[in-house]
Short mmCIF file of C-alpha atoms in Angstrom, two decimals:
data_model
loop_
_atom_site.label_atom_id
_atom_site.label_comp_id
_atom_site.label_asym_id
_atom_site.label_seq_id
_atom_site.Cartn_x
_atom_site.Cartn_y
_atom_site.Cartn_z
CA MET A 1 96.62 -11.23 -2.58
CA THR A 2 94.89 -12.20 -5.82
CA THR A 3 92.37 -9.60 -6.94
CA ILE A 4 89.24 -10.17 -9.00
CA ASP A 5 89.33 -8.78 -12.52
CA TYR A 6 86.08 -6.83 -12.91
CA SER A 7 86.93 -5.77 -16.47
CA VAL A 8 84.99 -8.78 -17.78
CA TRP A 9 81.84 -6.96 -16.66
CA ASP A 10 82.43 -4.01 -18.97
CA HIS A 11 79.61 -5.22 -21.23
CA ILE A 12 76.65 -6.42 -19.22
CA GLU A 13 73.09 -6.36 -20.50
CA VAL A 14 70.59 -6.42 -17.64
CA SER A 15 66.99 -6.08 -18.69
CA ASP A 16 64.67 -8.81 -17.44
CA ASP A 17 63.16 -9.83 -14.13
CA GLU A 18 61.68 -13.31 -13.88
CA ASP A 19 60.82 -13.06 -10.18
CA ASP A 20 57.21 -12.90 -9.09
CA ILE A 21 56.14 -9.37 -8.26
CA HIS A 22 54.69 -8.49 -4.88
CA PRO A 23 50.87 -8.98 -4.75
CA ASN A 24 50.39 -5.27 -4.03
CA ILE A 25 51.79 -4.52 -7.48
CA ASP A 26 49.86 -5.36 -10.60
CA THR A 27 52.84 -4.84 -12.89
CA PRO A 28 54.23 -8.40 -12.93
CA SER A 29 57.61 -9.09 -14.45
CA LEU A 30 58.61 -5.57 -15.31
CA PHE A 31 61.30 -6.60 -17.82
CA ARG A 32 60.03 -9.96 -19.12
CA TRP A 33 59.30 -8.80 -22.66
CA ARG A 34 62.89 -7.61 -23.07
CA HIS A 35 64.21 -10.93 -21.82
CA GLN A 36 62.15 -12.87 -24.36
CA ALA A 37 63.38 -10.66 -27.18
CA ARG A 38 66.97 -11.18 -26.08
CA VAL A 39 66.51 -14.96 -25.82
CA ASP A 40 65.16 -15.00 -29.37
CA ARG A 41 68.19 -13.02 -30.59
CA MET A 42 70.56 -15.39 -28.81
CA GLU A 43 68.87 -18.44 -30.30
CA GLN A 44 69.03 -16.91 -33.76
CA PHE A 45 72.72 -16.09 -33.29
CA GLU A 46 73.51 -19.62 -32.11
CA LYS A 47 71.58 -21.10 -35.05
CA GLN A 48 73.58 -18.91 -37.42
CA GLY A 49 76.83 -20.23 -35.91
CA ALA A 50 75.64 -23.83 -36.15
CA ASP A 51 74.69 -23.33 -39.81
CA LEU A 52 78.14 -21.93 -40.57
CA GLU A 53 79.85 -24.88 -38.91
CA LYS A 54 77.59 -27.29 -40.80
CA SER A 55 78.35 -25.63 -44.14
CA ARG A 56 82.10 -25.72 -43.50
CA ALA A 57 81.93 -29.41 -42.53
CA GLU A 58 80.03 -30.22 -45.73
CA CYS A 59 82.60 -28.32 -47.77
CA ARG A 60 85.45 -30.22 -46.11
CA ARG A 61 83.71 -33.55 -46.75
CA LYS A 62 83.36 -32.77 -50.46
CA LEU A 63 86.99 -31.66 -50.62
CA ALA A 64 88.21 -34.86 -48.93
CA ASP A 65 86.20 -37.01 -51.35
CA LEU A 66 87.50 -35.02 -54.32
CA GLN A 67 91.15 -35.29 -53.20
CA LYS A 68 90.72 -39.05 -52.87
CA ARG A 69 89.33 -39.13 -56.40
CA ILE A 70 92.26 -37.04 -57.69
CA LYS A 71 94.76 -39.60 -56.34
CA GLU A 72 92.88 -42.34 -58.12
CA LEU A 73 92.92 -40.40 -61.40
CA GLU A 74 96.63 -39.61 -61.07
CA SER A 75 97.41 -43.33 -60.91
CA ALA A 76 95.13 -44.21 -63.83
CA GLY A 77 97.20 -42.58 -66.59
CA THR A 78 94.53 -42.80 -69.37
CA ASP A 79 93.55 -39.89 -71.61
CA ASP A 80 90.01 -39.83 -70.13
CA ALA A 81 91.49 -39.85 -66.66
CA LYS A 82 93.78 -36.93 -67.51
CA ALA A 83 90.84 -34.85 -68.80
CA GLU A 84 88.78 -35.63 -65.70
CA LEU A 85 91.83 -34.94 -63.50
CA SER A 86 92.09 -31.43 -64.92
CA ARG A 87 88.44 -30.74 -64.10
CA ALA A 88 88.84 -32.25 -60.64
CA ARG A 89 91.81 -30.02 -59.82
CA ASP A 90 89.83 -26.93 -60.89
CA GLU A 91 86.98 -28.05 -58.64
CA GLU A 92 89.52 -28.64 -55.84
CA LYS A 93 90.65 -25.02 -56.09
CA GLN A 94 87.05 -23.81 -55.84
CA LEU A 95 86.34 -26.00 -52.81
CA LYS A 96 89.48 -24.76 -51.03
CA LYS A 97 88.43 -21.21 -51.77
CA GLU A 98 84.94 -21.96 -50.43
CA GLU A 99 86.45 -23.58 -47.31
CA ARG A 100 88.49 -20.43 -46.57
CA SER A 101 85.35 -18.35 -47.05
CA TRP A 102 83.44 -20.43 -44.48
CA GLU A 103 86.36 -20.26 -42.04
CA LYS A 104 86.45 -16.47 -42.38
CA LYS A 105 82.70 -16.22 -41.70
CA ILE A 106 83.02 -18.49 -38.66
CA GLU A 107 85.88 -16.38 -37.31
CA GLU A 108 83.80 -13.21 -37.76
CA HIS A 109 80.89 -14.90 -35.99
CA ARG A 110 83.14 -15.78 -33.04
CA ARG A 111 84.42 -12.22 -32.82
CA GLU A 112 80.84 -10.95 -32.75
CA GLU A 113 80.08 -13.44 -30.00
CA LYS A 114 82.93 -12.05 -27.88
CA LYS A 115 81.60 -8.51 -28.37
CA MET A 116 78.09 -9.43 -27.24
CA PRO A 117 77.23 -8.04 -23.76
CA TRP A 118 76.75 -10.47 -20.92
CA ASN A 119 73.24 -10.84 -19.58
CA VAL A 120 71.15 -12.71 -17.05
CA ASP A 121 71.35 -15.93 -19.08
CA THR A 122 75.13 -15.88 -19.69
CA LEU A 123 76.62 -13.92 -16.81
CA SER A 124 76.76 -16.54 -14.04
CA LYS A 125 79.97 -18.58 -14.06
CA GLU A 126 80.90 -21.69 -12.05
CA GLY A 127 83.64 -19.73 -10.27
CA PHE A 128 81.08 -17.72 -8.34
CA SER A 129 79.44 -20.85 -6.95
CA LYS A 130 82.36 -21.29 -4.53
CA SER A 131 81.71 -18.02 -2.72
CA VAL A 132 80.82 -18.57 0.92
CA VAL A 133 80.12 -14.97 1.93
CA ASN A 134 77.84 -13.60 -0.77
CA ILE A 135 75.82 -16.54 -2.09
CA LYS A 136 72.20 -16.40 -1.01
CA PRO A 137 71.17 -19.40 1.07
CA GLU A 138 68.36 -21.56 -0.22
CA VAL A 139 65.12 -20.50 1.44
CA LYS A 140 61.65 -21.91 1.26
CA GLU A 141 59.09 -20.25 -0.96
CA GLU A 142 57.12 -17.57 0.85
CA THR A 143 53.32 -17.60 0.74
CA GLU A 144 51.43 -14.58 -0.55
CA GLU A 145 50.33 -13.77 2.99
CA GLU A 146 53.92 -13.90 4.24
CA LYS A 147 55.11 -11.67 1.39
CA GLU A 148 52.38 -9.14 2.09
CA GLN A 149 53.11 -9.07 5.81
CA LYS A 150 56.85 -8.74 5.14
CA HIS A 151 56.21 -5.82 2.78
CA LYS A 152 53.88 -4.12 5.27
CA THR A 153 56.33 -4.48 8.18
CA PHE A 154 59.25 -3.19 6.12
CA VAL A 155 57.35 -0.16 4.83
CA GLU A 156 56.09 0.77 8.29
CA LYS A 157 59.68 0.79 9.52
CA TYR A 158 61.49 2.43 6.59
CA GLU A 159 58.86 4.39 4.65
CA LYS A 160 60.54 7.74 5.30
CA GLN A 161 63.92 6.46 4.09
CA ILE A 162 62.42 4.87 0.96
CA LYS A 163 60.73 8.16 0.05
CA HIS A 164 63.99 10.02 0.57
CA PHE A 165 65.80 7.65 -1.80
CA GLY A 166 62.99 8.10 -4.34
CA MET A 167 63.61 11.85 -4.41
CA LEU A 168 67.36 11.67 -5.07
CA ARG A 169 68.64 12.69 -8.50
CA ARG A 170 72.41 12.24 -8.73
CA TRP A 171 74.13 8.86 -9.08
CA ASP A 172 76.63 9.72 -6.33
CA ASP A 173 73.88 10.75 -3.92
CA SER A 174 71.99 7.53 -4.53
CA GLN A 175 75.07 5.39 -4.04
CA LYS A 176 76.04 7.14 -0.82
CA TYR A 177 72.52 6.89 0.58
CA LEU A 178 72.40 3.14 -0.12
CA SER A 179 75.86 2.77 1.39
CA ASP A 180 74.56 4.43 4.57
CA ASN A 181 71.29 2.44 4.42
CA PRO A 182 72.07 -0.92 2.76
CA HIS A 183 68.88 -2.49 4.16
CA LEU A 184 66.98 -0.51 1.51
CA VAL A 185 68.48 -2.60 -1.30
CA CYS A 186 65.65 -5.14 -1.52
CA GLU A 187 62.41 -6.06 -3.28
CA GLU A 188 60.28 -4.28 -0.67
CA THR A 189 61.85 -0.92 -1.57
CA ALA A 190 61.33 -1.52 -5.29
CA ASN A 191 57.70 -2.52 -4.73
CA TYR A 192 56.95 0.53 -2.61
CA LEU A 193 58.53 2.85 -5.20
CA VAL A 194 56.28 1.38 -7.90
CA ILE A 195 53.18 2.09 -5.81
CA MET A 196 54.52 5.55 -5.00
CA CYS A 197 54.88 6.29 -8.73
CA ILE A 198 51.28 5.29 -9.43
CA ASP A 199 50.02 7.41 -6.51
CA LEU A 200 51.92 10.46 -7.77
CA GLU A 201 50.58 10.02 -11.32
CA VAL A 202 47.01 9.74 -9.99
CA GLU A 203 47.60 13.00 -8.10
CA GLU A 204 48.82 14.53 -11.42
CA LYS A 205 52.30 15.15 -10.00
CA HIS A 206 53.86 14.07 -13.28
CA ALA A 207 57.37 15.50 -12.87
CA LEU A 208 57.73 14.00 -9.41
CA MET A 209 56.48 10.65 -10.70
CA GLU A 210 59.18 10.62 -13.37
CA GLN A 211 61.86 11.31 -10.75
CA VAL A 212 60.72 8.47 -8.52
CA ALA A 213 60.38 6.24 -11.60
CA HIS A 214 64.08 6.79 -12.30
CA GLN A 215 64.98 5.61 -8.80
CA THR A 216 62.63 2.64 -9.18
CA ILE A 217 64.53 1.42 -12.25
CA VAL A 218 67.83 2.00 -10.43
CA MET A 219 66.66 -0.40 -7.73
CA GLN A 220 65.30 -2.86 -10.28
CA PHE A 221 68.63 -2.95 -12.14
CA ILE A 222 70.54 -3.54 -8.89
CA LEU A 223 68.23 -6.41 -7.95
CA GLU A 224 68.54 -7.85 -11.44
CA LEU A 225 72.34 -7.73 -11.30
CA ALA A 226 72.29 -9.43 -7.89
CA LYS A 227 70.04 -12.19 -9.18
CA SER A 228 72.20 -12.82 -12.23
CA LEU A 229 75.34 -13.01 -10.07
CA LYS A 230 73.51 -15.01 -7.38
CA VAL A 231 74.69 -12.68 -4.63
CA ASP A 232 73.03 -10.54 -1.97
CA PRO A 233 71.88 -7.21 -3.57
CA ARG A 234 73.57 -5.32 -0.74
CA GLY A 235 76.88 -6.70 -1.94
CA CYS A 236 76.69 -5.61 -5.58
CA PHE A 237 74.91 -2.23 -5.77
CA ARG A 238 78.29 -0.45 -5.98
CA GLN A 239 79.06 -2.44 -9.13
CA PHE A 240 75.88 -1.11 -10.70
CA PHE A 241 76.79 2.51 -9.98
CA ALA A 242 80.36 1.97 -11.18
CA LYS A 243 78.93 0.60 -14.42
CA ILE A 244 76.18 3.20 -15.00
CA LYS A 245 78.42 6.21 -14.25
CA THR A 246 80.89 5.12 -16.93
CA ALA A 247 78.33 3.43 -19.15
CA ASP A 248 78.78 2.95 -22.85
CA GLN A 249 75.93 4.05 -25.07
CA GLN A 250 74.41 0.58 -25.30
CA TYR A 251 74.10 0.16 -21.54
CA GLN A 252 72.73 3.68 -21.07
CA ASP A 253 70.17 3.11 -23.84
CA ALA A 254 69.06 -0.12 -22.16
CA PHE A 255 68.51 1.74 -18.88
CA ASN A 256 66.60 4.57 -20.59
CA ASP A 257 64.44 2.13 -22.54
CA GLU A 258 63.42 0.37 -19.33
CA LEU A 259 62.70 3.71 -17.68
CA GLU A 260 60.46 4.94 -20.50
CA SER A 261 58.64 1.61 -20.64
CA PHE A 262 58.05 1.70 -16.89
CA LYS A 263 56.69 5.26 -16.97
CA GLU A 264 54.22 4.30 -19.67
CA ARG A 265 53.03 1.38 -17.56
CA VAL A 266 52.62 3.70 -14.56
CA ARG A 267 50.55 6.13 -16.62
CA GLY A 268 48.37 3.31 -17.87
CA ARG A 269 47.86 1.93 -14.38
CA ALA A 270 47.06 5.38 -12.98
CA LYS A 271 44.49 5.93 -15.73
CA ILE A 272 42.78 2.65 -14.85
CA ARG A 273 42.73 3.57 -11.17
CA ILE A 274 41.23 7.00 -11.91
CA GLU A 275 38.56 5.50 -14.16
CA LYS A 276 37.72 2.96 -11.46
CA ALA A 277 37.45 5.69 -8.81
CA LEU A 278 35.16 7.78 -11.04
CA LYS A 279 33.00 4.77 -11.74
CA GLU A 280 32.70 4.05 -8.02
CA TYR A 281 31.85 7.70 -7.32
CA GLU A 282 29.17 7.72 -10.00
CA GLU A 283 27.74 4.51 -8.61
CA GLN A 284 27.59 6.02 -5.11
CA GLU A 285 25.86 9.13 -6.43
CA LYS A 286 23.45 6.95 -8.35
CA GLN A 287 22.59 5.00 -5.20
CA LYS A 288 21.86 8.28 -3.40
CA ARG A 289 19.49 9.32 -6.20
CA LEU A 290 17.48 6.10 -6.37
CA GLY A 291 13.77 6.58 -5.88
CA PRO A 292 11.37 4.48 -3.77
CA GLY A 293 11.13 1.89 -6.56
CA GLY A 294 14.90 1.57 -6.97
CA LEU A 295 15.13 3.48 -10.26
CA ASP A 296 17.54 6.32 -11.06
CA PRO A 297 15.61 9.55 -11.74
CA VAL A 298 18.29 10.76 -14.17
CA GLU A 299 18.07 7.60 -16.25
CA VAL A 300 14.26 7.62 -16.16
CA TYR A 301 14.13 11.30 -17.20
CA GLU A 302 16.43 10.66 -20.14
CA SER A 303 14.21 7.76 -21.27
CA LEU A 304 11.03 9.90 -21.34
CA PRO A 305 9.60 11.37 -24.55
CA ALA A 306 10.46 15.02 -25.15
CA GLU A 307 6.94 16.21 -24.31
CA LEU A 308 7.07 14.58 -20.88
CA GLN A 309 10.59 15.90 -20.24
CA LYS A 310 9.31 19.40 -20.96
CA CYS A 311 6.56 18.97 -18.36
CA PHE A 312 9.11 18.15 -15.67
CA ASP A 313 11.37 21.00 -16.84
CA GLU A 314 8.46 23.44 -16.52
CA LYS A 315 7.19 21.75 -13.32
CA ASP A 316 3.72 22.14 -14.80
CA ILE A 317 1.28 19.50 -13.50
CA GLN A 318 -1.51 20.50 -15.88
CA MET A 319 0.87 20.22 -18.86
CA LEU A 320 1.86 16.76 -17.64
CA GLN A 321 -1.76 15.65 -17.30
CA ASP A 322 -2.54 16.90 -20.80
CA ALA A 323 0.50 15.12 -22.27
CA ILE A 324 -0.42 11.86 -20.54
CA SER A 325 -4.03 12.06 -21.76
CA LYS A 326 -2.84 12.26 -25.37
CA MET A 327 -0.66 9.12 -25.10
CA ASP A 328 -1.60 5.46 -25.41
CA PRO A 329 -2.98 4.45 -21.98
CA THR A 330 -0.69 1.41 -21.64
CA GLU A 331 2.40 3.39 -22.64
CA ALA A 332 1.41 6.30 -20.40
CA LYS A 333 0.96 3.95 -17.45
CA ILE A 334 4.47 2.50 -17.96
CA TYR A 335 6.06 5.96 -18.09
CA MET A 336 4.22 7.20 -15.01
CA GLN A 337 5.12 4.06 -13.04
CA LYS A 338 8.79 4.66 -13.87
CA CYS A 339 8.44 8.26 -12.73
CA ILE A 340 6.92 7.10 -9.45
CA ASP A 341 9.58 4.41 -8.86
CA SER A 342 12.35 6.92 -9.51
CA GLY A 343 10.85 9.66 -7.36
CA LEU A 344 10.29 12.03 -10.28
CA TRP A 345 6.59 11.95 -9.52
CA VAL A 346 5.03 11.57 -6.07
CA PRO A 347 1.38 10.41 -6.31
CA ASN A 348 -1.24 12.65 -4.65
CA SER A 349 1.43 15.02 -3.40
CA ARG A 350 -0.43 18.02 -4.70
CA THR A 351 -3.73 16.82 -3.19
CA GLU A 352 -2.12 16.14 0.18
CA GLU A 353 -0.46 19.54 0.12
CA ASP A 354 -3.75 21.28 -0.67
CA ALA A 355 -5.49 19.31 2.09
CA GLY A 356 -2.81 20.38 4.53
CA ASP A 357 -3.20 24.01 3.54
CA LYS A 358 -6.98 23.86 4.01
CA GLU A 359 -6.56 22.24 7.44
CA GLU A 360 -4.19 25.02 8.52
CA GLU A 361 -6.63 27.69 7.27
CA LYS A 362 -9.46 26.04 9.23
CA GLU A 363 -7.43 25.99 12.46
CA GLU A 364 -6.46 29.66 12.06
CA ALA A 365 -10.11 30.63 11.48
CA GLU A 366 -11.21 28.81 14.63
CA LYS A 367 -8.47 30.54 16.66
CA GLU A 368 -9.60 33.95 15.38
CA LYS A 369 -13.21 33.14 16.24
CA GLU A 370 -12.31 32.17 19.80
CA ALA A 371 -10.30 35.35 20.21
CA GLU A 372 -13.33 37.42 19.32
#
């Protein structure tokens, strides 16, 4: 039986993900920036090769024209022709030397091209298109609602298994667990792990977040490899582990770069979530503090002149009345209205309290009189 030669995959660069990210995740296209950088490098490399070919072709054209001229001079036989023929032959030597130089550069360029790692843009070959077993069937585009429901259903069913995979550390353990649970090799698992990382960072469980982040990038790389080969992810995750466990430095560096980049994005997202939660908490507390006029007593207090703030600090009504009497009437009225609307000052509260005390004293006196 003919076997497939997997040695051609010894240099594979997998670093971008053009798929749309699940709506629950606000980290779209986790690897897109690396893909763009690689595309730019490839275009530059191709342009360099085209320029070399163009320069060699121009050199050959000049050489052909010169050799034609040399034949004409050889048949002329005049003294002027002989002098020009000598110069032409010297120029011919230079052009041949230049031609060999261009050919050497082109050969070096081709060798460099063979050394370049395969990637998502160069990996797929026509030979794979004949596979009947592993090629993904064409499916209609899912709506956002369908994607969200699919994610929710999957997580409800396999949440415990996804978390277990997120806690694994060794390559062999991860490979065995996916072999036993191949249904986990999918976008839903990757999406849940991303959310899990953000939750852990918000809870300040930094070391645990980094562990789960590692497993998240493992899943992302597997999905990326499957997409580039146009096969079901469940059919190629072993190839990823075979590659990463015997990885050359370039491949390992690519994996580590993606991991560090992802962890930074998680930290940034967690920071935004924490800031949002604090803002919402402060807003709730502010709503609880609002006075009868809808103003925040803290904000109103901070806007008052120092002499009025001191009155409220001392809880001295007489001091407050004296401070108000010394201010401009219009300005004093504005400040007092703010204090009333915020609940810092309750009009007639002291009078009502005194009236209540007097009423109680009157009732007690009447009771004592009746008792006598």
